[in-house]
Short mmCIF file of C-alpha atoms in Angstrom, two decimals:
data_model
loop_
_atom_site.label_atom_id
_atom_site.label_comp_id
_atom_site.label_asym_id
_atom_site.label_seq_id
_atom_site.Cartn_x
_atom_site.Cartn_y
_atom_site.Cartn_z
CA MET A 15 -0.27 0.02 0.08
CA LYS A 16 1.00 3.35 -0.46
CA ILE A 17 2.52 6.08 1.51
CA ALA A 18 -0.56 9.24 2.28
CA LYS A 19 0.51 12.27 0.30
CA PHE A 20 -0.94 15.46 1.90
CA PRO A 21 -2.28 17.08 0.90
CA SER A 22 -4.16 15.07 -1.65
CA LEU A 23 -3.84 16.55 -5.50
CA ASN A 24 -6.68 16.12 -8.43
CA LYS A 25 -5.23 13.90 -11.21
CA ASP A 26 -8.05 16.29 -13.73
CA PHE A 27 -5.75 19.53 -11.69
CA GLU A 28 -2.84 17.62 -11.47
CA LYS A 29 -2.40 17.68 -14.87
CA GLY A 30 -3.88 21.38 -16.14
CA LYS A 31 -7.41 19.80 -16.82
CA ILE A 32 -9.03 21.42 -14.51
CA LYS A 33 -7.35 25.18 -13.85
CA ILE A 34 -8.35 27.59 -11.20
CA ARG A 35 -9.61 31.05 -12.63
CA LYS A 36 -10.80 34.95 -10.65
CA GLY A 37 -14.76 34.95 -10.59
CA LYS A 38 -15.08 31.42 -11.59
CA LYS A 39 -15.45 28.89 -9.29
CA PRO A 40 -14.27 27.65 -6.56
CA TYR A 41 -14.37 31.59 -6.63
CA ILE A 42 -17.67 33.08 -4.80
CA TYR A 43 -17.19 35.91 -2.94
CA GLN A 44 -14.08 38.26 -1.24
CA ASP A 45 -15.72 39.19 2.06
CA GLY A 46 -12.31 41.84 2.83
CA LYS A 47 -8.65 41.93 3.13
CA ILE A 48 -6.58 41.75 6.60
CA SER A 49 -2.84 43.24 5.66
CA LYS A 50 -1.65 42.25 2.09
CA PHE A 51 -4.02 39.10 2.18
CA LYS A 52 -8.04 38.43 0.40
CA ILE A 53 -10.07 37.37 2.29
CA TRP A 54 -12.09 34.87 -0.51
CA ILE A 55 -15.61 32.76 0.64
CA VAL A 56 -14.87 29.82 -1.63
CA ASP A 57 -16.50 26.36 -2.49
CA GLY A 58 -15.72 23.79 -0.97
CA GLU A 59 -17.78 21.61 -1.88
CA TYR A 60 -15.74 22.02 -5.68
CA ILE A 61 -12.06 21.82 -4.49
CA ARG A 62 -12.81 18.83 -2.69
CA LYS A 63 -14.51 17.11 -5.95
CA ASN A 64 -11.84 18.74 -8.93
CA ILE A 65 -8.94 19.77 -6.92
CA CYS A 66 -7.87 18.55 -3.55
CA GLU A 67 -10.12 16.61 -1.32
CA ASP A 68 -8.41 16.94 1.91
CA PHE A 69 -9.45 20.86 1.69
CA VAL A 70 -12.30 21.25 4.45
CA ASN A 71 -12.18 24.23 6.09
CA LEU A 72 -9.76 27.22 5.16
CA GLY A 73 -6.14 27.41 3.74
CA GLN A 74 -3.52 29.44 2.88
CA HIS A 75 -0.39 28.87 -0.67
CA TYR A 76 2.56 27.18 2.03
CA LEU A 77 0.04 23.95 2.12
CA TYR A 78 -1.84 24.65 -0.70
CA LYS A 79 0.16 25.27 -3.55
CA PHE A 80 -3.08 26.26 -5.67
CA ILE A 81 -3.72 28.93 -3.31
CA PRO A 82 -2.27 31.95 -4.27
CA LYS A 83 0.14 33.54 -1.89
CA ASN A 84 -2.22 37.46 -1.48
CA GLU A 85 -5.10 35.13 -0.84
CA PHE A 86 -7.23 32.73 2.25
CA TRP A 87 -9.86 30.83 1.09
CA ILE A 88 -12.24 30.16 3.70
CA ALA A 89 -15.42 27.47 2.51
CA LYS A 90 -18.29 29.24 2.46
CA GLU A 91 -20.23 26.19 3.96
CA ALA A 92 -17.86 26.85 7.85
CA TYR A 93 -18.12 30.58 6.82
CA GLU A 94 -20.67 31.74 9.53
CA GLY A 95 -20.08 31.82 12.75
CA GLU A 96 -16.42 30.71 12.15
CA GLU A 97 -14.51 32.72 10.08
CA ASN A 98 -13.00 35.11 12.69
CA TYR A 99 -10.98 31.49 14.62
CA TYR A 100 -10.08 30.58 10.70
CA VAL A 101 -8.24 34.36 9.36
CA ASP A 102 -6.51 34.32 13.09
CA HIS A 103 -5.75 30.24 12.30
CA LEU A 104 -4.67 31.12 8.81
CA LEU A 105 -2.59 34.85 9.98
CA ILE A 106 -0.82 32.36 12.05
CA GLU A 107 0.21 30.06 10.19
CA ASN A 108 1.06 31.21 7.25
CA LYS A 109 3.14 33.71 8.66
CA LEU A 110 5.35 30.95 10.09
CA MET A 111 5.57 28.41 6.82
CA ALA A 112 6.78 31.06 5.17
CA SER A 113 9.93 31.80 7.35
CA GLY A 114 9.98 28.21 7.26
CA VAL A 115 8.69 26.48 10.46
CA PRO A 116 7.25 22.90 8.54
CA TYR A 117 3.47 22.67 8.31
CA ASN A 118 3.24 20.20 11.76
CA LYS A 119 4.74 23.02 14.27
CA ALA A 120 3.28 25.95 12.61
CA TYR A 121 -0.30 24.23 12.56
CA VAL A 122 0.11 23.55 15.83
CA ILE A 123 1.14 26.50 17.02
CA ALA A 124 -1.79 28.11 15.35
CA ALA A 125 -4.06 25.89 16.61
CA LYS A 126 -3.03 27.18 20.49
CA ILE A 127 -3.94 30.02 19.55
CA GLU A 128 -7.62 30.14 18.23
CA LYS A 129 -8.08 27.26 20.80
CA LYS A 130 -7.27 30.19 23.18
CA GLU A 131 -10.18 32.63 21.21
CA ARG A 132 -12.74 30.06 21.02
CA GLN A 133 -12.87 29.08 25.22
CA LYS A 134 -14.14 33.05 24.40
CA SER A 135 -16.65 32.58 22.77
CA LEU A 136 -20.58 32.39 23.84
CA ILE A 137 -21.11 28.99 23.42
CA ALA A 138 -17.57 27.76 25.14
CA LYS A 139 -18.09 30.59 28.11
CA LYS A 140 -22.27 28.85 28.21
CA ILE A 141 -20.89 25.38 28.68
CA GLU A 142 -18.08 25.55 31.01
CA LYS A 143 -20.78 27.58 32.81
CA GLU A 144 -22.71 24.57 33.55
CA ASN A 145 -19.71 22.18 33.96
CA PRO A 146 -21.13 19.27 32.04
CA GLN A 147 -19.58 15.34 32.50
CA LYS A 148 -17.76 14.53 29.16
CA GLU A 149 -20.92 12.13 28.71
CA GLU A 150 -23.07 15.42 28.77
CA LEU A 151 -20.61 17.55 26.29
CA ILE A 152 -20.94 14.64 24.17
CA GLN A 153 -24.87 14.50 23.99
CA LYS A 154 -24.72 18.28 22.71
CA THR A 155 -22.20 17.79 20.26
CA HIS A 156 -24.87 14.72 18.88
CA ILE A 157 -27.70 16.67 16.34
CA LYS A 158 -28.36 13.39 14.47
CA LEU A 159 -28.53 9.76 14.00
CA LEU A 160 -27.39 9.16 10.76
CA GLN A 161 -27.09 5.62 10.60
CA GLU A 162 -26.66 2.83 12.59
CA LEU A 163 -24.37 -0.15 11.27
CA LYS A 164 -25.27 -3.97 11.69
CA ASN A 165 -21.82 -3.98 13.77
CA GLY A 166 -22.94 -1.26 16.52
CA ILE A 167 -20.68 1.53 15.00
CA CYS A 168 -23.29 4.59 14.84
CA ILE A 169 -23.01 7.33 12.23
CA TRP A 170 -23.47 11.44 13.80
CA LEU A 171 -24.34 13.96 12.35
CA ILE A 172 -22.63 16.38 14.78
CA ASN A 173 -22.01 20.46 15.17
CA GLY A 174 -18.92 20.58 14.07
CA GLU A 175 -17.78 24.73 15.91
CA ILE A 176 -18.98 22.73 19.16
CA VAL A 177 -16.76 20.26 18.86
CA ARG A 178 -13.71 22.74 17.89
CA ASP A 179 -14.23 25.27 20.61
CA LEU A 180 -14.21 21.94 23.30
CA PHE A 181 -12.35 19.15 22.15
CA GLY A 182 -10.13 20.23 19.37
CA VAL A 183 -9.42 22.82 16.50
CA TYR A 184 -8.13 20.11 14.07
CA TYR A 185 -11.38 18.27 13.64
CA ALA A 186 -12.80 19.69 10.53
CA GLY A 187 -15.23 17.01 7.97
CA GLY A 188 -15.57 13.98 9.93
CA GLY A 189 -14.38 11.29 12.40
CA HIS A 190 -14.15 7.77 14.47
CA ASP A 191 -13.16 6.73 17.67
CA LYS A 192 -10.02 5.52 16.13
CA VAL A 193 -8.40 8.54 15.04
CA TYR A 194 -9.71 10.89 17.74
CA ASN A 195 -9.81 10.35 21.38
CA PHE A 196 -12.58 12.04 22.22
CA ILE A 197 -15.07 10.67 20.30
CA PRO A 198 -16.81 7.54 21.92
CA LYS A 199 -15.67 3.87 20.74
CA LYS A 200 -17.54 2.57 17.90
CA GLU A 201 -18.90 6.41 16.66
CA ILE A 202 -18.37 7.57 13.12
CA TRP A 203 -18.33 11.04 13.79
CA ILE A 204 -19.80 14.02 10.31
CA ASP A 205 -19.83 17.35 10.78
CA ASN A 206 -22.70 19.32 10.54
CA ASP A 207 -20.51 22.67 8.23
CA ILE A 208 -20.55 19.53 6.02
CA PRO A 209 -23.74 20.29 3.06
CA GLU A 210 -25.95 17.79 3.03
CA LYS A 211 -25.38 16.11 -0.86
CA GLU A 212 -21.55 15.65 0.13
CA ARG A 213 -22.43 13.80 3.64
CA LYS A 214 -21.95 10.72 2.45
CA PHE A 215 -18.52 10.62 0.23
CA ILE A 216 -17.47 11.75 4.03
CA MET A 217 -19.31 8.47 5.48
CA LEU A 218 -17.94 6.23 3.05
CA HIS A 219 -14.21 7.89 3.49
CA GLU A 220 -14.27 7.27 6.92
CA ILE A 221 -16.42 4.10 7.50
CA HIS A 222 -13.44 2.50 4.90
CA GLU A 223 -10.62 4.34 6.84
CA ARG A 224 -11.51 2.85 10.35
CA ASN A 225 -12.30 -0.13 8.63
CA LEU A 226 -8.84 -0.60 7.28
CA MET A 227 -7.26 0.77 10.79
CA GLU A 228 -9.44 -2.17 12.73
CA LYS A 229 -7.64 -4.02 11.32
CA ARG A 230 -4.28 -2.02 12.70
CA ILE A 231 -3.22 -1.00 9.61
CA SER A 232 -1.45 3.39 10.00
CA TYR A 233 -3.97 5.88 9.55
CA LYS A 234 -1.22 7.17 7.41
CA ASN A 235 -1.96 4.68 4.31
CA ALA A 236 -5.61 4.06 5.50
CA HIS A 237 -5.98 7.72 4.93
CA TYR A 238 -4.79 7.31 1.45
CA SER A 239 -7.32 4.47 0.95
CA ALA A 240 -10.17 6.21 1.95
CA THR A 241 -9.03 8.74 -0.25
CA LYS A 242 -8.52 7.24 -3.18
CA ILE A 243 -12.09 5.95 -2.53
CA GLU A 244 -14.33 9.01 -1.30
CA ASP A 245 -12.07 10.11 -5.23
CA PHE A 246 -13.40 7.78 -7.58
CA ALA A 247 -17.10 7.77 -5.16
CA ARG A 248 -17.09 11.90 -6.91
CA GLN A 249 -16.77 11.12 -9.93
CA ASN A 250 -18.51 8.23 -10.38
CA PRO A 251 -22.00 10.69 -7.52
CA LYS A 252 -24.20 7.07 -8.83
CA LYS A 253 -22.31 4.71 -7.29
CA ILE A 254 -22.12 6.03 -3.32
CA ASN A 255 -25.25 3.60 -2.38
CA SER A 256 -23.39 0.97 -3.64
CA LEU A 257 -19.92 1.11 -2.47
CA ILE A 258 -21.17 1.72 1.14
CA LYS A 259 -22.89 -0.67 1.36
CA GLN A 260 -19.88 -2.66 0.38
CA GLU A 261 -17.85 -1.23 3.40
CA ILE A 262 -20.97 -2.18 6.36
CA ILE A 263 -21.32 -5.61 4.96
#
């Protein structure tokens, strides 16, 4: 099995068959400017299908080379209510990576500062005041049970903002108990920031990845395999239900 490559680019995009042009997808609208950076609200679904499946909520040039140096991209579906946290994060991450700091280190530093800002949010303050136990916190993140699989795995639609405010700013898109220690055993979480028409692709990715990790395959290799099958499904959306069915038999 090949080692995972991050970020993973769409093959047609790498070959130049898909191009990024101003005024066209994935650009939706510019939402101001901070320092030298234009803040663009972009179509996250389009990016995941046609450019880079690993792009979820936000990005800057030194991680995603397809983003121009003077731009920050924030996915439209992730925008409402969390935009200020994302801009703060991108400013720090971009500055550090521009000076030669590797992504993993730059991300950790930016995430710590983002977490401090999130702890000032009304949601975080309200929940902190209630002082709930972990089980109660989990219940607050759950929005709706999407599906319970035959093997007892529960797939939940969750409140992504609450998870990022209270558990980890690094959570985005989807996840499961084999990767995130705050997710209960036998649960897969789907972020409510992901548009409904995209959720089955994320479900497929997470189920496939978790199945492989259950067999003691490393996260990197399991993620690589899940990325490939998700990309295939996005290019062949009529096959999504049968692909999911194959994973849960």
